[in-house]
mmCIF file of C-alpha atoms and ligand atoms in Angstrom:
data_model
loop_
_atom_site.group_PDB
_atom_site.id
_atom_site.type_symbol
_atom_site.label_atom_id
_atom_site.label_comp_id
_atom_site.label_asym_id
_atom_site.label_seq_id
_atom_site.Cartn_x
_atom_site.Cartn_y
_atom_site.Cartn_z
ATOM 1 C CA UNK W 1 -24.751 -19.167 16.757
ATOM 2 C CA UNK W 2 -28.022 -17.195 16.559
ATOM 3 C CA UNK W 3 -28.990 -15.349 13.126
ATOM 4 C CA UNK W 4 -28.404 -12.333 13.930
ATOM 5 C CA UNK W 5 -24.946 -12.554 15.302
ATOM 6 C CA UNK W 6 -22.513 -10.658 13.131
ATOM 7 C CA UNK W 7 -19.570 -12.014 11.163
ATOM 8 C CA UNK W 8 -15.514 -10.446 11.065
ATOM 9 C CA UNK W 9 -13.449 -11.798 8.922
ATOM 10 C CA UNK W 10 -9.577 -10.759 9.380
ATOM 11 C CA UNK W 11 -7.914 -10.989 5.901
ATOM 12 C CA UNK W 12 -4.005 -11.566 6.624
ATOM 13 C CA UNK W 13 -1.706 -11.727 4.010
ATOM 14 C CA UNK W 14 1.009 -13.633 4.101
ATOM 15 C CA UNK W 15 4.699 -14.929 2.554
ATOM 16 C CA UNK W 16 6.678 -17.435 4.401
ATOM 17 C CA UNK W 17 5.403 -16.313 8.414
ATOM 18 C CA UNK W 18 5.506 -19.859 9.579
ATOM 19 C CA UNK W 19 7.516 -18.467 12.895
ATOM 20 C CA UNK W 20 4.438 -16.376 13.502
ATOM 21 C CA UNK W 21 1.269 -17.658 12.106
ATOM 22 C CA UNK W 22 0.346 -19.979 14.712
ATOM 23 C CA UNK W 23 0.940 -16.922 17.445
ATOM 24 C CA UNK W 24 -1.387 -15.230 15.533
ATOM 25 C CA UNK W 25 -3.904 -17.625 15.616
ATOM 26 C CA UNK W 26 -3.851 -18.046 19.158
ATOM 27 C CA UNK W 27 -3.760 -13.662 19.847
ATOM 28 C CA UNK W 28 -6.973 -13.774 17.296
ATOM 29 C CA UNK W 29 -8.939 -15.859 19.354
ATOM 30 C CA UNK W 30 -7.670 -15.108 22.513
ATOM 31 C CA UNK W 31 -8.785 -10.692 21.776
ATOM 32 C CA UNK W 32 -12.057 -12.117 20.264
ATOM 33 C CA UNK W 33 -12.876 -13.995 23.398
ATOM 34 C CA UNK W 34 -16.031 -12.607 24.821
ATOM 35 C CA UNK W 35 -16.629 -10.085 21.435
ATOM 36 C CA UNK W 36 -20.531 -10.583 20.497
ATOM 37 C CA UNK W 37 -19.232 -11.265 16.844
ATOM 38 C CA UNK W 38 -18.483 -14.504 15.090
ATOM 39 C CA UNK W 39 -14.906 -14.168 13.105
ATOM 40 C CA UNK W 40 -12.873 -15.456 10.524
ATOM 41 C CA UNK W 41 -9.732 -15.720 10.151
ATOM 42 C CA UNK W 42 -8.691 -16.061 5.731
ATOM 43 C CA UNK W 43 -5.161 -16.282 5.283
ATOM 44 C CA UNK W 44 -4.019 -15.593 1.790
ATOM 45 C CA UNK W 45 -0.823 -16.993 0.596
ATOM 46 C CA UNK W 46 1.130 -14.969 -1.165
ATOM 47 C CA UNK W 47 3.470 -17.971 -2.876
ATOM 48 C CA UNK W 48 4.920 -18.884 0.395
ATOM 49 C CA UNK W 49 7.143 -21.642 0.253
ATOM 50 C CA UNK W 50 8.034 -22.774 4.043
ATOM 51 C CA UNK W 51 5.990 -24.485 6.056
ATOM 52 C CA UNK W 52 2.872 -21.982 7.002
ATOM 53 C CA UNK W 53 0.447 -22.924 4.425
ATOM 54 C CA UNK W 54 0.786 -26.974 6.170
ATOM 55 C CA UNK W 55 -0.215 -25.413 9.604
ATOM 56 C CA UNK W 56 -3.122 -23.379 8.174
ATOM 57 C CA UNK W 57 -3.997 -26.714 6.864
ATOM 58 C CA UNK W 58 -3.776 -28.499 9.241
ATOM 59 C CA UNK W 59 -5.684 -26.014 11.258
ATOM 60 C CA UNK W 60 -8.419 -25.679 8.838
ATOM 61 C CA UNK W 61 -9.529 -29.231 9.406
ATOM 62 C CA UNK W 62 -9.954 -28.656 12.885
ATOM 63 C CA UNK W 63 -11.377 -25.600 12.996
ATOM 64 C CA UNK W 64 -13.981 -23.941 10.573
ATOM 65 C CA UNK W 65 -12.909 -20.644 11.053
ATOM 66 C CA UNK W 66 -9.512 -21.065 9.425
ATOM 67 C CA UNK W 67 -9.815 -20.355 5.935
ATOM 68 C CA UNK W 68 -6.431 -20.091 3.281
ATOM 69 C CA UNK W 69 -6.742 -18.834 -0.552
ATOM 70 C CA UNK W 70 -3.468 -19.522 -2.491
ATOM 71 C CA UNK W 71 -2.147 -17.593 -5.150
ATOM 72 C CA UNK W 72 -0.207 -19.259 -7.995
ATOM 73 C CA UNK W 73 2.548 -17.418 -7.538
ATOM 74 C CA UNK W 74 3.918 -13.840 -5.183
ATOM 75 C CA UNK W 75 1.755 -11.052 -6.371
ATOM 76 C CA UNK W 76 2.771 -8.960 -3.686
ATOM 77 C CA UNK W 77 1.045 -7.665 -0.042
ATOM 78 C CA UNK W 78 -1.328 -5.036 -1.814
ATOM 79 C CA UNK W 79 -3.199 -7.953 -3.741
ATOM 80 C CA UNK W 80 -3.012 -10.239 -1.342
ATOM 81 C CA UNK W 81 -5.116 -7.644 0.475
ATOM 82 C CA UNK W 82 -7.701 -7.106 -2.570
ATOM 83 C CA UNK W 83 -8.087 -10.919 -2.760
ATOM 84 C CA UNK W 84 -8.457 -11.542 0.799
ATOM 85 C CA UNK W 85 -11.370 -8.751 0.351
ATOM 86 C CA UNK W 86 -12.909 -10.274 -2.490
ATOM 87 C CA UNK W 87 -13.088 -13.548 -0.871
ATOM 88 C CA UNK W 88 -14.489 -12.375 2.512
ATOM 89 C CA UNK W 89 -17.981 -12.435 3.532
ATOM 90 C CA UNK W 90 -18.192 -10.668 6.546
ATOM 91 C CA UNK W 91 -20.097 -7.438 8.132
ATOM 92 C CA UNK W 92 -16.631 -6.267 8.568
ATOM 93 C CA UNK W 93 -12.997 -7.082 7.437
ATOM 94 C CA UNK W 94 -10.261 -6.015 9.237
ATOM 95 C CA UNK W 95 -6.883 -6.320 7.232
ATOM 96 C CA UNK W 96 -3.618 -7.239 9.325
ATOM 97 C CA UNK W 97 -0.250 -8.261 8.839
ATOM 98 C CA UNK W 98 0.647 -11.990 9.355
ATOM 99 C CA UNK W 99 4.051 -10.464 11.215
ATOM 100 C CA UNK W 100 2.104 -9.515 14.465
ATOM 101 C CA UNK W 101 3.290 -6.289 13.761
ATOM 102 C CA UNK W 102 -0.524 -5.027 14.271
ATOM 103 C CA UNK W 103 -1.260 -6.341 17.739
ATOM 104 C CA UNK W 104 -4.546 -8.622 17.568
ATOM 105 C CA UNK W 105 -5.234 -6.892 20.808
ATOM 106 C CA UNK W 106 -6.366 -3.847 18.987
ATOM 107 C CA UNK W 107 -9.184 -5.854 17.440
ATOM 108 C CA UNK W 108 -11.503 -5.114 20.218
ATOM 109 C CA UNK W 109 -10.867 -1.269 19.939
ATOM 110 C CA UNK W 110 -12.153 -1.519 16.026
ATOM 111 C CA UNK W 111 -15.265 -3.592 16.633
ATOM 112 C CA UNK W 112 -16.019 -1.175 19.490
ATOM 113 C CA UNK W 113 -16.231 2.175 16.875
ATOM 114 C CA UNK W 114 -17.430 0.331 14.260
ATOM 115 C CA UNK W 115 -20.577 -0.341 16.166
ATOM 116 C CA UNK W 116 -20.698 2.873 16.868
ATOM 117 C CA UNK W 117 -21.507 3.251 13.383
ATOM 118 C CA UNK W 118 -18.171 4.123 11.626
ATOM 119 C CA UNK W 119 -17.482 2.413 8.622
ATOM 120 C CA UNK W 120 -13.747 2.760 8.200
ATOM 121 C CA UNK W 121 -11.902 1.946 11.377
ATOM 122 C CA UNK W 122 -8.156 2.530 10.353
ATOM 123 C CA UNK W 123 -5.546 2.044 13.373
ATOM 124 C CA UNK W 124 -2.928 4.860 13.518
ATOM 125 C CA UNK W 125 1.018 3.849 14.966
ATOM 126 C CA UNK W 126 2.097 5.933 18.035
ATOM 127 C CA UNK W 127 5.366 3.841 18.005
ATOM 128 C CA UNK W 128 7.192 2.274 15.333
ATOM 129 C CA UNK W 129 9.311 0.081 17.056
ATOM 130 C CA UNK W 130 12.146 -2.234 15.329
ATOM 131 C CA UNK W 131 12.705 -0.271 12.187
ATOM 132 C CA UNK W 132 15.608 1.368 10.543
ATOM 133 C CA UNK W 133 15.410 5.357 10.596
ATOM 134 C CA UNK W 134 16.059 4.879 7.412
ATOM 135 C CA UNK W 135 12.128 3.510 6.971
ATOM 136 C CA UNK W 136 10.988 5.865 9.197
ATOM 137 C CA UNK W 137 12.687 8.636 7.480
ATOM 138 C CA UNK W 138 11.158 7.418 4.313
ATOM 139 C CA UNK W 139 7.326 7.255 4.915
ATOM 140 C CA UNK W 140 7.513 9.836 6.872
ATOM 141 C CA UNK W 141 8.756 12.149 3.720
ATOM 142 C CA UNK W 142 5.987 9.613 1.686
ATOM 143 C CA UNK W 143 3.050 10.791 3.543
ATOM 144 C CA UNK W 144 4.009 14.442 3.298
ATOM 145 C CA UNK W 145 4.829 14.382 -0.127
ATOM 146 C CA UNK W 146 1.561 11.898 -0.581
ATOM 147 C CA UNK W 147 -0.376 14.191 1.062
ATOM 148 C CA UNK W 148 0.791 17.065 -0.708
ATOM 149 C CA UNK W 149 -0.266 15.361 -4.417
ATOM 150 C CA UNK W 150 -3.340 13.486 -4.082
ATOM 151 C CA UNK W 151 -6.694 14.639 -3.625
ATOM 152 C CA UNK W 152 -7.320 12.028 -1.137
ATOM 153 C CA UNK W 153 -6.440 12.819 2.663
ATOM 154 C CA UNK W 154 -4.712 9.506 3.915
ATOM 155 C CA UNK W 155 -3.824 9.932 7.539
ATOM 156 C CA UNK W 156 -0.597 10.095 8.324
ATOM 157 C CA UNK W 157 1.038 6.955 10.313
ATOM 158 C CA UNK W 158 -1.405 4.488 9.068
ATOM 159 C CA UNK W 159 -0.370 1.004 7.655
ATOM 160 C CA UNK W 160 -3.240 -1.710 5.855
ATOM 161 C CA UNK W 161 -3.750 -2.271 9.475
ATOM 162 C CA UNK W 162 -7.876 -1.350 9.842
ATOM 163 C CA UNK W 163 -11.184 -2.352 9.807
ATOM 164 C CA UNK W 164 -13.563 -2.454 7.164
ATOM 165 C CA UNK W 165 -17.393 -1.998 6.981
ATOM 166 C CA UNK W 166 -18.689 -4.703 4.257
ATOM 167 C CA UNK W 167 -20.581 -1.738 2.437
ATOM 168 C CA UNK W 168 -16.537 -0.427 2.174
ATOM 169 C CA UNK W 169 -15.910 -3.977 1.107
ATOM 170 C CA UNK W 170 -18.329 -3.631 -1.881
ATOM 171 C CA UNK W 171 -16.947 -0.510 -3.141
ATOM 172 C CA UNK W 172 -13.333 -1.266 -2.872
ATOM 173 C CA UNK W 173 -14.211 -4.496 -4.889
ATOM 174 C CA UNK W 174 -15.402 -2.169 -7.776
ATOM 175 C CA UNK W 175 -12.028 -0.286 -8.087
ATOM 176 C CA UNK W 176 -10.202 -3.012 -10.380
ATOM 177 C CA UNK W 177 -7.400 -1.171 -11.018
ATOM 178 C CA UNK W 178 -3.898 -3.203 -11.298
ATOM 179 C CA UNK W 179 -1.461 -0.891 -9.401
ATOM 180 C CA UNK W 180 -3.114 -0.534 -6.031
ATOM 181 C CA UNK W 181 -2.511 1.626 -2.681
ATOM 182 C CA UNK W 182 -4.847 -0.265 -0.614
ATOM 183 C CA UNK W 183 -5.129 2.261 2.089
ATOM 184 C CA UNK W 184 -5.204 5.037 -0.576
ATOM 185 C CA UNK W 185 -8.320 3.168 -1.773
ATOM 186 C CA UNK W 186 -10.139 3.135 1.270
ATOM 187 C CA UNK W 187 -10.121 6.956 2.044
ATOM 188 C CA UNK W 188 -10.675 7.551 -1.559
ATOM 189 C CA UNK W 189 -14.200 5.748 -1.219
ATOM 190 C CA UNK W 190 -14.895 7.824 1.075
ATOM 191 C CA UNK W 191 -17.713 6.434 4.059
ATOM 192 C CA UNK W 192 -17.650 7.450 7.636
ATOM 193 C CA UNK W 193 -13.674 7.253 8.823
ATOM 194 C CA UNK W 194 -12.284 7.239 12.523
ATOM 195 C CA UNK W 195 -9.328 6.607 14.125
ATOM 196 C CA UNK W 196 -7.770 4.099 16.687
ATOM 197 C CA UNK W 197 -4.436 4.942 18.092
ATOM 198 C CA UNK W 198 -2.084 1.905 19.037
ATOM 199 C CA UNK W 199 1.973 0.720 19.356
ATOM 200 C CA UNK W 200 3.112 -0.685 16.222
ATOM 201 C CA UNK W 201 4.670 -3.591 17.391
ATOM 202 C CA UNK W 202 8.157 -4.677 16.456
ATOM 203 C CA UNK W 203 8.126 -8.126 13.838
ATOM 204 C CA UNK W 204 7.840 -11.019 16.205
ATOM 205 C CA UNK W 205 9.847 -13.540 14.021
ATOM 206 C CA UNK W 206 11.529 -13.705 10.458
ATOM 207 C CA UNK W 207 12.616 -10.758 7.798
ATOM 208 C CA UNK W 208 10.955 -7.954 6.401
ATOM 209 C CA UNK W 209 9.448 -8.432 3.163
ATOM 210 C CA UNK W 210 9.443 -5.173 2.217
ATOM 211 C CA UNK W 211 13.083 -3.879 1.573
ATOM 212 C CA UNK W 212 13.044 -0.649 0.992
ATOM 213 C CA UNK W 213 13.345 -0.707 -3.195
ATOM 214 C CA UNK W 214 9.885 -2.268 -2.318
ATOM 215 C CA UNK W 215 8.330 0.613 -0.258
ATOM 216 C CA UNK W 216 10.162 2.798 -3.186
ATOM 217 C CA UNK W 217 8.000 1.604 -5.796
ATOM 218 C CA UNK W 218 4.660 1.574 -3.390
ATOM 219 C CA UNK W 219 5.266 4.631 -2.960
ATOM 220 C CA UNK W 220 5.974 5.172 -6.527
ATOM 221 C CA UNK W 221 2.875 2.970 -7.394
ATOM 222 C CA UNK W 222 0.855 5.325 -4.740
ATOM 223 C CA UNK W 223 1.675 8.880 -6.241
ATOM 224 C CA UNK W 224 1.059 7.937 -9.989
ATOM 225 C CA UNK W 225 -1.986 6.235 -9.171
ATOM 226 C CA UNK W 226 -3.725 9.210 -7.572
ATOM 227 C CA UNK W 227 -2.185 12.352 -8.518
ATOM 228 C CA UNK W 228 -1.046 13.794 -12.151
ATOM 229 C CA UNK W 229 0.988 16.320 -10.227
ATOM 230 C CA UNK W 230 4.520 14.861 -10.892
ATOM 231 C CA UNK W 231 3.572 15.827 -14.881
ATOM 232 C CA UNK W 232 2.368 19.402 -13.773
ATOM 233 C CA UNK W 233 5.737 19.966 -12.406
ATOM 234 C CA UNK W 234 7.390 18.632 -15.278
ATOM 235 C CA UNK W 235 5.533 21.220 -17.267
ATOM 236 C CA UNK W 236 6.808 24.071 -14.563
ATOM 237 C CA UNK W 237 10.779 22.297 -15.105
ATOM 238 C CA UNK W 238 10.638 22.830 -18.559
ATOM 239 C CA UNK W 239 8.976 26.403 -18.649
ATOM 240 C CA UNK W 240 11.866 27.363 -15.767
ATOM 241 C CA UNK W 241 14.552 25.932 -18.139
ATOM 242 C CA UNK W 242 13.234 28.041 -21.168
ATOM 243 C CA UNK W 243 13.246 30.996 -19.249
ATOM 244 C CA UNK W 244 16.551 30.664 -18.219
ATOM 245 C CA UNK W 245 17.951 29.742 -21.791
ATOM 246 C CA UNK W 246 15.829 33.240 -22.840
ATOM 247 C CA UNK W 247 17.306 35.194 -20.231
ATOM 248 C CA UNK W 248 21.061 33.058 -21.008
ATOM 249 C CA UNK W 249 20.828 34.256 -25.131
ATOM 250 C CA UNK W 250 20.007 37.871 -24.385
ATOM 251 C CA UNK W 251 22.901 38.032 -21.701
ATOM 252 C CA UNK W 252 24.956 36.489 -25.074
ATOM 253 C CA UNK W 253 23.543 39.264 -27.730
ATOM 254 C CA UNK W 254 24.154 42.361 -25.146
ATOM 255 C CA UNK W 255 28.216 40.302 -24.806
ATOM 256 C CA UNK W 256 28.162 39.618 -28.282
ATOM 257 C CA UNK W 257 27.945 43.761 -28.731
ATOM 258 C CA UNK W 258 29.806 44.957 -26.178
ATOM 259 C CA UNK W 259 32.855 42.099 -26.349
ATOM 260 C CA UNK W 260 32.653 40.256 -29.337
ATOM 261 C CA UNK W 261 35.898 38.595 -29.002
ATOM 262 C CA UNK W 262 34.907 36.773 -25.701
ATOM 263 C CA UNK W 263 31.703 34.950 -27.519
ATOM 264 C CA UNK W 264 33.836 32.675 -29.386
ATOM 265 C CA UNK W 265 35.214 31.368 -26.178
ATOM 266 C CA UNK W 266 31.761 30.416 -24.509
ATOM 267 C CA UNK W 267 31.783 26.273 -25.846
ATOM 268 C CA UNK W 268 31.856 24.745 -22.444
ATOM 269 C CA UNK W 269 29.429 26.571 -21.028
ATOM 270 C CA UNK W 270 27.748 25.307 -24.790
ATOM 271 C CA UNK W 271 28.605 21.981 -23.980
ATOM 272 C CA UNK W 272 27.194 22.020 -20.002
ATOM 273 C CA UNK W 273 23.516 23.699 -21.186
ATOM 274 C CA UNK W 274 23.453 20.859 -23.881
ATOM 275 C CA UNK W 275 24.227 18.680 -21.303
ATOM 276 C CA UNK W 276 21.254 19.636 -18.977
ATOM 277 C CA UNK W 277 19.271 20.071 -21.412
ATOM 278 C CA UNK W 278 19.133 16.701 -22.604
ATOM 279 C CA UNK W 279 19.357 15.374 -19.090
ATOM 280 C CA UNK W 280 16.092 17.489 -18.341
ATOM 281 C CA UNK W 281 14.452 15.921 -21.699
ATOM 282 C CA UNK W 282 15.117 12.476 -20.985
ATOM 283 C CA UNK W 283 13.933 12.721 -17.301
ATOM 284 C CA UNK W 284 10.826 14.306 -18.159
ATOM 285 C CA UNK W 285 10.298 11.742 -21.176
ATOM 286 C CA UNK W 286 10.877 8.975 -18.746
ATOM 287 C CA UNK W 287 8.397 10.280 -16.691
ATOM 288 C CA UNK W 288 5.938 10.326 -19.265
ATOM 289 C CA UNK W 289 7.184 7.065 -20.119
ATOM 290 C CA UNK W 290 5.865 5.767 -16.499
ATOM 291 C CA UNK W 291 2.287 7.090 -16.940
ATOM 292 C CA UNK W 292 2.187 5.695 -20.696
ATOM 293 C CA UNK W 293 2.979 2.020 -19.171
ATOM 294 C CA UNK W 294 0.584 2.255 -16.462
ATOM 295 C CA UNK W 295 -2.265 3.377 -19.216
ATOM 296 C CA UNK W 296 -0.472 0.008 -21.006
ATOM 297 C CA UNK W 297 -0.543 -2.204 -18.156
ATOM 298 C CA UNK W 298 -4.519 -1.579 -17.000
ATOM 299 C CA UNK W 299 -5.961 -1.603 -20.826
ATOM 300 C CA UNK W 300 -4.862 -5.401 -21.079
ATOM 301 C CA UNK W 301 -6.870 -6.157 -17.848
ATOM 302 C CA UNK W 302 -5.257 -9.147 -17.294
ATOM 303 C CA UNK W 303 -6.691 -10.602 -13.551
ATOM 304 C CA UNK W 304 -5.184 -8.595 -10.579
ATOM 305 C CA UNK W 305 -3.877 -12.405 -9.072
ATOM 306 C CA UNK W 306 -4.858 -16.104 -9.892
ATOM 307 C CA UNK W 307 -5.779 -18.490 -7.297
ATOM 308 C CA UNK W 308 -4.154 -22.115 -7.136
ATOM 309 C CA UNK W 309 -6.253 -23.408 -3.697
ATOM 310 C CA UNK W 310 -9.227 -22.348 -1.363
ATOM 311 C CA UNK W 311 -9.268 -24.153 1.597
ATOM 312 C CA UNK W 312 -12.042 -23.776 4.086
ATOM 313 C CA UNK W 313 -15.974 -24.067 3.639
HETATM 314 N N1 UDP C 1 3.679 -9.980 2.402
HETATM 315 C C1 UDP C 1 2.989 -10.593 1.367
HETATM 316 N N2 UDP C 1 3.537 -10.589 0.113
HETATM 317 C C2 UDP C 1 4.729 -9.974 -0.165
HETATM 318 C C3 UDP C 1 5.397 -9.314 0.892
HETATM 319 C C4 UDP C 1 4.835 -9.328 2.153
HETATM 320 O O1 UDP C 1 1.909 -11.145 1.576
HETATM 321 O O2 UDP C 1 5.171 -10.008 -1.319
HETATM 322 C C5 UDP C 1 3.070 -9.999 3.756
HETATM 323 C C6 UDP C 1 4.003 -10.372 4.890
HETATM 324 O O3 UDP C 1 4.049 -11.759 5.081
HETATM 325 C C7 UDP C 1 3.368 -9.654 6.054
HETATM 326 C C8 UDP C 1 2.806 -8.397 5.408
HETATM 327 O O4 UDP C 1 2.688 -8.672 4.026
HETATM 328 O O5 UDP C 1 2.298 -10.397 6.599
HETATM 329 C C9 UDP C 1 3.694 -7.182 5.639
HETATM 330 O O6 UDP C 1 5.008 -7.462 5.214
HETATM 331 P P1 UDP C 1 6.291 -7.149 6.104
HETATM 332 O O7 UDP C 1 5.972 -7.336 7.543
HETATM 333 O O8 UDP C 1 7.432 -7.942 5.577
HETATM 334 O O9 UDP C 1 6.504 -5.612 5.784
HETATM 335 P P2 UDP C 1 6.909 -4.458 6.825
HETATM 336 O O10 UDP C 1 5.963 -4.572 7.981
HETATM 337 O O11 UDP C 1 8.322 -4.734 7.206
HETATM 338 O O12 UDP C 1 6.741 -3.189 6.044
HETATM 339 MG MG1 MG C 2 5.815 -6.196 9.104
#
């Protein structure tokens, strides 16, 4: 290893992949084969309890360039991520999937822009293969509504799945905040972005870990962490409402004129505005509600994850 050679460390998160960790392995090293840079490859284990963290291990003692970090308990993919970042020393990270849904072989394709200078090499799906419409449906209408909201321009059809530059790195470890959108984050720091196009691969073994109550409340997590907007068009709900009720008690004083015996009979109509009304209040209250618990949640600053085991240099 001479001292100028270059270090990538892939950060893959992890929770109970013990099907397809060791494929992975082998896929890293076999795309790296031949690449001028040294690599890494830092597992972080997101409270997995099957067997994977034994063949990481295992693997560790026999090769160096295994490394694991274990958190105490799940704290989810995005964190997983922002460990595996804060723990990784590299001139570049590139964050994938444990579930081989981001093909190793696409590895090559990121070193080869990044040394073209780029500093943000994020990989963008052609194909999703193996999911539910339903999913697809879903981040499809995400991205356009995400996209629509936040100042930041994520591209659309991209996953965790990029590389890094470690000036990147250094930035992204400065954002502490607790609810994260990792991929938000990294076009939000802004740095020179491009673009690798590749088949998102279908899961090679095991579940999803990511129902889709969980990509809800990403994409929940996503739009209230960068964008105010759903309070803005709370604001517009309630000025429409007021109008309406203005317009609704003018149509009743003309009636009240013209037919007064008819007024008397308007309580249901009473009873459905009262109704909506409330139903509007509480929604937009709850809304408010959210923000005021994320402010809650970030001014205790308790640590983003807590680590139980490093194993590995
Ligand atoms: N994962 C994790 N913690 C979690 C859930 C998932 O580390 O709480 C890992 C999982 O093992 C995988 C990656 O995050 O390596 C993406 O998860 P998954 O493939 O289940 O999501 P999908 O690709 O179906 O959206
Ligand atoms: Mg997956």
């Amino acid at each position: 290893m001479n001292a100028e050679q270059k270090k990538v460390v892939m950060v893959v998160p992890f929770l109970n992949e013990q099907e397809n960790i060791p494929v992975l392995y082998d896929r890293v090293c076999k795309a790296m084969e031949g690449q001028p840079e040294q690599f890494e490859i830092l597992f972080v284990n997101d409270g997995s309890s099957d067997g994977s963290p034994d063949w990481i291990r295992n693997k560790a003692k026999e090769d160096p360039r295994v490394r694991m970090i274990t958190f105490s308990r799940n704290f989810g993919h995005q964190l997983a991520i922002t460990a595996g970042m804060d723990y990784a020393d590299g001139d570049a990270v590139v964050i994938m999937d444990a579930d081989l849904q981001d093909p190793p072989e696409v590895i090559p394709q990121l070193l080869e822009k990044w040394r073209e200078g780029n500093e943000v090499v994020y990989a963008v799906r052609a194909a999703r293969v193996g999911e539910t419409w339903l999913k697809k449906f879903l981040a499809a209408t995400f991205y356009k509504i995400f996209h629509a909201m936040a100042k930041v321009n994520v591209p659309l059809n991209t996953g965790d799945f990029r590389l890094v530059d470690r000036k990147v790195v250094e930035s992204l470890r400065e954002v502490r905040e607790l609810h994260r959108f990792v991929r938000g984050l990294t076009c939000w720091v802004g740095f020179r972005q491009c673009a690798v196009h590749y088949e998102r691969a279908a899961r090679l073994a095991g579940e999803t870990k990511y129902p889709v109550w969980k990509s809800m409340n990403l994409a929940w997590d996503a739009i209230t962490s960068f964008s105010g907007t759903p309070l803005r068009w709370v604001t517009g709900i309630g000025l429409l409402f007021s109008l309406c009720g203005l317009i609704f008690m003018l149509h009743i004083v003309i009636q009240t004129m013209l037919h007064p015996e008819t007024v008397a009979q308007g309580w249901a109509s009473l009873a459905a505005l009262t109704l909506i009304m409330g139903g509007v209040q509480l929604i937009c209250i709850g809304l408010l509600g959210q923000y005021v618990s994320r402010i809650f949640e970030e001014t205790k600053k308790r640590p983003l994850y807590l680590i139980r085991e490093k194993i590995g240099r």
